[in-house]
mmCIF file of C-alpha atoms in Angstrom:
data_model
loop_
_atom_site.group_PDB
_atom_site.id
_atom_site.type_symbol
_atom_site.label_atom_id
_atom_site.label_comp_id
_atom_site.label_asym_id
_atom_site.label_seq_id
_atom_site.Cartn_x
_atom_site.Cartn_y
_atom_site.Cartn_z
ATOM 1 C CA MET A 268 29.485 0.193 -3.509
ATOM 2 C CA THR A 269 31.908 2.273 -1.483
ATOM 3 C CA GLY A 270 32.976 0.419 1.654
ATOM 4 C CA ASP A 271 29.803 -0.271 3.611
ATOM 5 C CA LEU A 272 27.877 2.431 1.813
ATOM 6 C CA GLY A 273 25.897 2.528 -1.406
ATOM 7 C CA VAL A 274 24.506 5.540 -3.266
ATOM 8 C CA TRP A 275 20.729 6.105 -3.244
ATOM 9 C CA LEU A 276 19.522 8.119 -6.225
ATOM 10 C CA TYR A 277 16.631 10.552 -5.716
ATOM 11 C CA ALA A 278 16.401 12.711 -8.818
ATOM 12 C CA VAL A 279 18.242 14.153 -11.772
ATOM 13 C CA THR A 280 18.195 17.839 -12.527
ATOM 14 C CA SER A 281 20.172 20.402 -14.461
ATOM 15 C CA SER A 282 23.529 21.286 -12.973
ATOM 16 C CA ARG A 283 22.769 24.852 -14.029
ATOM 17 C CA ASP A 284 19.896 25.041 -11.538
ATOM 18 C CA GLY A 285 21.167 25.838 -8.079
ATOM 19 C CA THR A 286 20.903 23.064 -5.525
ATOM 20 C CA GLU A 287 22.281 25.118 -2.661
ATOM 21 C CA GLN A 288 18.877 25.066 -1.001
ATOM 22 C CA LEU A 289 19.289 21.327 -0.464
ATOM 23 C CA SER A 290 21.849 22.008 2.241
ATOM 24 C CA GLY A 291 20.596 20.479 5.478
ATOM 25 C CA LEU A 292 18.221 18.107 3.693
ATOM 26 C CA THR A 293 18.427 14.486 4.810
ATOM 27 C CA GLY A 294 17.432 11.324 2.988
ATOM 28 C CA VAL A 295 15.954 7.888 3.572
ATOM 29 C CA ALA A 296 18.677 6.854 6.019
ATOM 30 C CA GLY A 297 18.996 10.252 7.661
ATOM 31 C CA GLU A 298 22.051 10.888 5.504
ATOM 32 C CA PRO A 299 22.903 14.344 4.119
ATOM 33 C CA VAL A 300 21.833 14.783 0.520
ATOM 34 C CA ARG A 301 24.442 15.822 -2.043
ATOM 35 C CA THR A 302 24.873 16.049 -5.796
ATOM 36 C CA VAL A 303 26.947 14.162 -8.357
ATOM 37 C CA ALA A 304 27.463 16.213 -11.521
ATOM 38 C CA ALA A 305 28.334 15.226 -15.072
ATOM 39 C CA GLY A 306 28.266 17.935 -17.718
ATOM 40 C CA ASP A 307 24.997 19.837 -17.535
ATOM 41 C CA LEU A 308 23.271 17.216 -15.382
ATOM 42 C CA ALA A 309 23.325 16.680 -11.635
ATOM 43 C CA ALA A 310 22.086 13.658 -9.709
ATOM 44 C CA VAL A 311 20.766 14.233 -6.207
ATOM 45 C CA VAL A 312 21.991 11.329 -4.081
ATOM 46 C CA GLY A 313 22.711 10.156 -0.557
ATOM 47 C CA SER A 314 25.087 7.544 0.882
ATOM 48 C CA VAL A 315 23.160 4.747 2.601
ATOM 49 C CA PRO A 316 24.326 1.774 4.691
ATOM 50 C CA LEU A 317 24.394 -1.487 2.764
ATOM 51 C CA GLU A 318 23.278 -3.478 5.781
ATOM 52 C CA ASP A 319 19.826 -1.993 5.133
ATOM 53 C CA PHE A 320 19.917 -0.975 1.490
ATOM 54 C CA GLU A 321 21.819 -3.708 -0.340
ATOM 55 C CA GLU A 322 19.681 -5.942 -2.570
ATOM 56 C CA GLN A 323 18.722 -8.683 -0.112
ATOM 57 C CA PRO A 324 17.995 -6.593 3.016
ATOM 58 C CA LEU A 325 16.266 -4.034 0.823
ATOM 59 C CA ALA A 326 14.002 -6.726 -0.644
ATOM 60 C CA ARG A 327 13.022 -7.785 2.875
ATOM 61 C CA HIS A 328 12.345 -4.201 3.918
ATOM 62 C CA LEU A 329 10.127 -3.598 0.898
ATOM 63 C CA GLU A 330 7.769 -6.304 2.179
ATOM 64 C CA ASP A 331 7.313 -4.312 5.404
ATOM 65 C CA LEU A 332 4.533 -1.801 4.649
ATOM 66 C CA ASP A 333 5.424 0.437 7.600
ATOM 67 C CA TRP A 334 9.078 0.595 6.499
ATOM 68 C CA LEU A 335 8.011 1.109 2.911
ATOM 69 C CA GLU A 336 5.679 3.984 3.770
ATOM 70 C CA THR A 337 8.272 5.731 5.938
ATOM 71 C CA THR A 338 11.008 5.333 3.339
ATOM 72 C CA ALA A 339 8.738 6.422 0.481
ATOM 73 C CA ARG A 340 7.813 9.584 2.392
ATOM 74 C CA LYS A 341 11.486 10.419 2.999
ATOM 75 C CA HIS A 342 12.325 9.754 -0.646
ATOM 76 C CA ASP A 343 9.444 11.945 -1.783
ATOM 77 C CA ALA A 344 10.457 14.719 0.625
ATOM 78 C CA VAL A 345 13.863 14.956 -1.059
ATOM 79 C CA VAL A 346 12.400 14.741 -4.568
ATOM 80 C CA SER A 347 9.815 17.425 -3.756
ATOM 81 C CA ALA A 348 12.525 19.711 -2.390
ATOM 82 C CA VAL A 349 14.528 19.270 -5.606
ATOM 83 C CA VAL A 350 11.467 19.954 -7.784
ATOM 84 C CA ARG A 351 10.818 23.177 -5.869
ATOM 85 C CA GLN A 352 14.256 24.351 -7.006
ATOM 86 C CA GLY A 353 13.624 23.663 -10.676
ATOM 87 C CA PRO A 354 12.733 20.974 -13.249
ATOM 88 C CA ALA A 355 13.790 17.511 -12.094
ATOM 89 C CA ILE A 356 13.338 13.867 -13.024
ATOM 90 C CA PRO A 357 12.351 11.760 -10.001
ATOM 91 C CA LEU A 358 13.919 8.323 -9.802
ATOM 92 C CA ARG A 359 11.922 5.336 -8.663
ATOM 93 C CA LEU A 360 12.155 4.261 -5.049
ATOM 94 C CA ALA A 361 15.135 2.085 -4.098
ATOM 95 C CA THR A 362 17.486 2.942 -6.953
ATOM 96 C CA VAL A 363 20.880 2.186 -5.393
ATOM 97 C CA PHE A 364 24.269 2.322 -7.137
ATOM 98 C CA ARG A 365 27.666 1.018 -6.116
ATOM 99 C CA ASP A 366 29.286 4.408 -5.899
ATOM 100 C CA SER A 367 29.286 7.952 -7.252
ATOM 101 C CA HIS A 368 31.291 6.872 -10.308
ATOM 102 C CA ALA A 369 28.435 4.598 -11.374
ATOM 103 C CA VAL A 370 25.966 7.474 -10.963
ATOM 104 C CA ARG A 371 28.180 9.778 -13.020
ATOM 105 C CA ARG A 372 28.427 7.113 -15.723
ATOM 106 C CA LEU A 373 24.616 6.863 -15.806
ATOM 107 C CA LEU A 374 24.343 10.618 -16.366
ATOM 108 C CA GLU A 375 26.864 10.469 -19.194
ATOM 109 C CA GLU A 376 25.317 7.459 -20.929
ATOM 110 C CA ARG A 377 21.707 8.654 -20.638
ATOM 111 C CA ARG A 378 22.360 12.344 -21.159
ATOM 112 C CA ASP A 379 19.974 12.641 -24.119
ATOM 113 C CA ASP A 380 17.183 10.736 -22.323
ATOM 114 C CA PHE A 381 17.450 12.863 -19.209
ATOM 115 C CA GLY A 382 17.623 16.011 -21.315
ATOM 116 C CA ALA A 383 14.430 15.082 -23.175
ATOM 117 C CA ALA A 384 12.651 14.222 -19.936
ATOM 118 C CA LEU A 385 13.696 17.535 -18.362
ATOM 119 C CA THR A 386 12.381 19.386 -21.405
ATOM 120 C CA LEU A 387 9.043 17.570 -21.086
ATOM 121 C CA VAL A 388 8.502 18.436 -17.409
ATOM 122 C CA THR A 389 9.791 22.013 -17.510
ATOM 123 C CA GLY A 390 6.975 24.431 -16.674
ATOM 124 C CA ARG A 391 4.611 21.545 -15.981
ATOM 125 C CA THR A 392 3.337 19.734 -12.916
ATOM 126 C CA GLU A 393 1.824 16.328 -12.356
ATOM 127 C CA TRP A 394 -1.736 16.099 -11.025
ATOM 128 C CA GLY A 395 -3.672 12.983 -10.126
ATOM 129 C CA VAL A 396 -7.358 12.388 -10.724
ATOM 130 C CA LYS A 397 -9.191 9.384 -9.305
ATOM 131 C CA ALA A 398 -12.779 8.519 -10.191
ATOM 132 C CA TYR A 399 -14.839 6.562 -7.677
ATOM 133 C CA GLY A 400 -18.152 4.963 -8.603
ATOM 134 C CA ASP A 401 -21.345 4.712 -6.543
ATOM 135 C CA ARG A 402 -22.920 1.567 -7.973
ATOM 136 C CA THR A 403 -26.509 2.452 -7.035
ATOM 137 C CA ALA A 404 -26.342 6.040 -8.219
ATOM 138 C CA LEU A 405 -24.486 5.078 -11.385
ATOM 139 C CA THR A 406 -27.042 2.375 -12.239
ATOM 140 C CA ALA A 407 -29.844 4.919 -11.797
ATOM 141 C CA ALA A 408 -28.031 7.435 -13.999
ATOM 142 C CA VAL A 409 -27.473 4.876 -16.753
ATOM 143 C CA ALA A 410 -31.129 3.796 -16.612
ATOM 144 C CA GLU A 411 -32.341 7.393 -16.723
ATOM 145 C CA ALA A 412 -30.203 8.145 -19.766
ATOM 146 C CA ALA A 413 -31.438 5.003 -21.554
ATOM 147 C CA ALA A 414 -35.104 5.749 -20.783
ATOM 148 C CA ALA A 415 -34.836 9.379 -21.842
ATOM 149 C CA GLY A 416 -35.230 8.371 -25.483
ATOM 150 C CA ASP A 417 -38.674 6.914 -24.734
ATOM 151 C CA ALA A 418 -40.014 10.025 -23.013
ATOM 152 C CA ALA A 419 -42.294 10.877 -25.905
ATOM 153 C CA VAL A 420 -44.254 7.609 -25.844
ATOM 154 C CA GLY A 421 -47.447 6.980 -23.795
ATOM 155 C CA THR A 422 -47.442 6.845 -20.012
ATOM 156 C CA GLY A 423 -47.782 3.061 -19.708
ATOM 157 C CA THR A 424 -45.222 2.379 -22.398
ATOM 158 C CA ALA A 425 -42.845 4.902 -20.830
ATOM 159 C CA TYR A 426 -43.105 3.118 -17.481
ATOM 160 C CA LEU A 427 -42.234 -0.193 -19.080
ATOM 161 C CA ALA A 428 -39.322 1.420 -20.897
ATOM 162 C CA ARG A 429 -37.981 2.875 -17.659
ATOM 163 C CA ARG A 430 -38.330 -0.468 -15.927
ATOM 164 C CA ARG A 431 -36.507 -2.271 -18.733
ATOM 165 C CA ALA A 432 -33.766 0.363 -18.612
ATOM 166 C CA GLN A 433 -33.364 -0.091 -14.850
ATOM 167 C CA LEU A 434 -32.984 -3.859 -15.193
ATOM 168 C CA ALA A 435 -30.598 -3.539 -18.122
ATOM 169 C CA ALA A 436 -28.494 -0.959 -16.280
ATOM 170 C CA ARG A 437 -27.873 -3.413 -13.456
ATOM 171 C CA ASP A 438 -26.371 -5.844 -15.959
ATOM 172 C CA THR A 439 -24.289 -3.283 -17.797
ATOM 173 C CA VAL A 440 -23.174 -0.998 -14.971
ATOM 174 C CA GLU A 441 -19.594 -2.309 -15.006
ATOM 175 C CA ARG A 442 -19.266 -1.691 -18.751
ATOM 176 C CA ASP A 443 -21.022 1.671 -18.547
ATOM 177 C CA ALA A 444 -18.748 2.726 -15.682
ATOM 178 C CA ALA A 445 -15.653 1.788 -17.691
ATOM 179 C CA ASP A 446 -16.974 3.728 -20.690
ATOM 180 C CA ARG A 447 -17.592 6.825 -18.591
ATOM 181 C CA ALA A 448 -14.158 6.569 -16.986
ATOM 182 C CA GLU A 449 -12.529 6.456 -20.421
ATOM 183 C CA ARG A 450 -14.524 9.495 -21.544
ATOM 184 C CA ILE A 451 -13.437 11.382 -18.423
ATOM 185 C CA HIS A 452 -9.792 10.451 -19.035
ATOM 186 C CA SER A 453 -9.988 11.550 -22.681
ATOM 187 C CA ARG A 454 -11.443 14.916 -21.701
ATOM 188 C CA LEU A 455 -8.746 15.480 -19.078
ATOM 189 C CA VAL A 456 -5.973 14.620 -21.542
ATOM 190 C CA GLN A 457 -7.257 17.430 -23.773
ATOM 191 C CA HIS A 458 -6.326 19.880 -21.017
ATOM 192 C CA ALA A 459 -2.894 18.385 -20.292
ATOM 193 C CA ALA A 460 0.435 17.954 -22.048
ATOM 194 C CA ALA A 461 0.254 14.225 -21.322
ATOM 195 C CA GLY A 462 -1.932 11.806 -19.408
ATOM 196 C CA ARG A 463 -1.710 8.214 -18.305
ATOM 197 C CA ARG A 464 -4.077 5.699 -16.783
ATOM 198 C CA GLN A 465 -2.398 3.891 -13.901
ATOM 199 C CA ALA A 466 -3.325 0.609 -12.255
ATOM 200 C CA PRO A 467 -5.824 1.023 -9.409
ATOM 201 C CA THR A 468 -4.167 1.721 -6.082
ATOM 202 C CA ASP A 469 -3.716 -1.410 -3.967
ATOM 203 C CA PRO A 470 -6.297 -1.241 -1.112
ATOM 204 C CA ALA A 471 -3.615 -2.659 1.212
ATOM 205 C CA VAL A 472 -1.580 0.494 0.561
ATOM 206 C CA SER A 473 -4.372 3.067 0.237
ATOM 207 C CA GLY A 474 -6.555 1.654 3.013
ATOM 208 C CA ARG A 475 -9.604 2.374 0.849
ATOM 209 C CA ARG A 476 -12.141 -0.102 -0.509
ATOM 210 C CA ASP A 477 -13.952 2.294 -2.832
ATOM 211 C CA TRP A 478 -14.908 1.210 -6.341
ATOM 212 C CA ILE A 479 -12.211 2.983 -8.309
ATOM 213 C CA LEU A 480 -12.920 3.538 -11.995
ATOM 214 C CA LEU A 481 -9.991 5.707 -12.976
ATOM 215 C CA ASN A 482 -6.535 6.310 -11.542
ATOM 216 C CA GLY A 483 -5.152 8.942 -13.872
ATOM 217 C CA THR A 484 -2.036 11.100 -13.818
ATOM 218 C CA TYR A 485 -1.723 14.233 -15.938
ATOM 219 C CA LEU A 486 1.194 16.489 -16.764
ATOM 220 C CA VAL A 487 -0.301 19.968 -16.884
ATOM 221 C CA ASP A 488 1.209 23.271 -17.992
ATOM 222 C CA ASP A 489 1.511 25.389 -14.856
ATOM 223 C CA GLU A 490 -0.282 28.247 -16.566
ATOM 224 C CA ARG A 491 -3.254 25.915 -17.295
ATOM 225 C CA SER A 492 -3.577 24.394 -13.814
ATOM 226 C CA ASP A 493 -6.705 26.430 -13.005
ATOM 227 C CA GLU A 494 -8.291 25.386 -16.294
ATOM 228 C CA PHE A 495 -7.503 21.744 -15.508
ATOM 229 C CA ALA A 496 -9.018 22.028 -12.023
ATOM 230 C CA ALA A 497 -12.163 23.599 -13.468
ATOM 231 C CA THR A 498 -12.461 20.741 -15.956
ATOM 232 C CA VAL A 499 -12.343 18.210 -13.124
ATOM 233 C CA THR A 500 -15.167 20.069 -11.386
ATOM 234 C CA THR A 501 -17.227 20.196 -14.579
ATOM 235 C CA LEU A 502 -16.775 16.485 -15.261
ATOM 236 C CA GLY A 503 -17.753 15.658 -11.685
ATOM 237 C CA ALA A 504 -21.099 17.376 -12.265
ATOM 238 C CA GLU A 505 -21.518 15.920 -15.735
ATOM 239 C CA PHE A 506 -21.289 12.263 -14.695
ATOM 240 C CA PRO A 507 -23.716 11.484 -11.843
ATOM 241 C CA GLY A 508 -22.750 8.466 -9.779
ATOM 242 C CA ILE A 509 -19.042 9.164 -10.258
ATOM 243 C CA ARG A 510 -17.011 11.178 -7.766
ATOM 244 C CA LEU A 511 -13.771 12.755 -8.943
ATOM 245 C CA GLU A 512 -10.885 13.444 -6.604
ATOM 246 C CA ARG A 513 -7.999 15.635 -7.748
ATOM 247 C CA THR A 514 -4.649 15.409 -5.933
ATOM 248 C CA GLY A 515 -1.345 17.229 -6.276
ATOM 249 C CA PRO A 516 0.731 18.967 -7.258
ATOM 250 C CA TRP A 517 3.193 16.068 -7.413
ATOM 251 C CA PRO A 518 6.734 15.684 -8.737
ATOM 252 C CA PRO A 519 6.464 14.217 -12.252
ATOM 253 C CA TYR A 520 6.961 10.583 -11.215
ATOM 254 C CA SER A 521 4.628 9.304 -13.943
ATOM 255 C CA PHE A 522 6.384 11.153 -16.738
ATOM 256 C CA ALA A 523 10.057 10.761 -15.879
ATOM 257 C CA GLY A 524 10.438 8.221 -18.675
ATOM 258 C CA VAL A 525 13.954 7.280 -17.647
ATOM 259 C CA GLU A 526 14.512 4.074 -15.756
ATOM 260 C CA ARG A 527 17.673 2.106 -15.304
ATOM 261 C CA GLU A 528 18.544 -0.904 -13.255
ATOM 262 C CA PRO A 529 21.023 0.042 -10.507
ATOM 263 C CA ARG A 530 24.469 -1.406 -10.703
#
């Protein structure tokens, strides 16, 4: 750390891409954002007071959801501004180094990793897709699909088949929902350069109590973003009882692939 200040790391980009547009941008502590360069890489950083951002006070702050939300928004604002200038690798929240020398050393030691990550995200954008289940509607859809195979039998037998399907669907709705979510994810991955299933969002953070079946993130070629959006719409119609919600575009947080403990 330098004096009473540490160095908060926001993102890594190419030093060949201009960062002049970052002039006037402020970070999580209201500090001016600057760059630390090493070879063909540049880290976008800010100097933050250790009284708030050193390990122990930072750990306390991270338990404060209001502080966490405010800080995360400021961090994301800087990352988003960098991404608008060109390909960039976002760093996770609260990555703090002792000084600029330590940041420069990181760039030198992980040059190949950052280079590969920048190649992956160039010309691509991250999109999120969440699938929410309606238990009643999904149970009915599962039962209808199961009973469809008995449509050709007599009226009385068909009724009994439908009734059995309805009762069975109640018991298997969780498994059927998981199966449908996996099929949706697989279809979306076919229209993306990469896709990942994330853990469901914590209701304490999202404020939502919906039954979430899929929390997916997808790295999509910019020229295929319309195709990806159309696929989401198609899948939403194809799976009754499941509502799909597409969000983005986001900086490629899920596909940065480069993490390092601060030092």
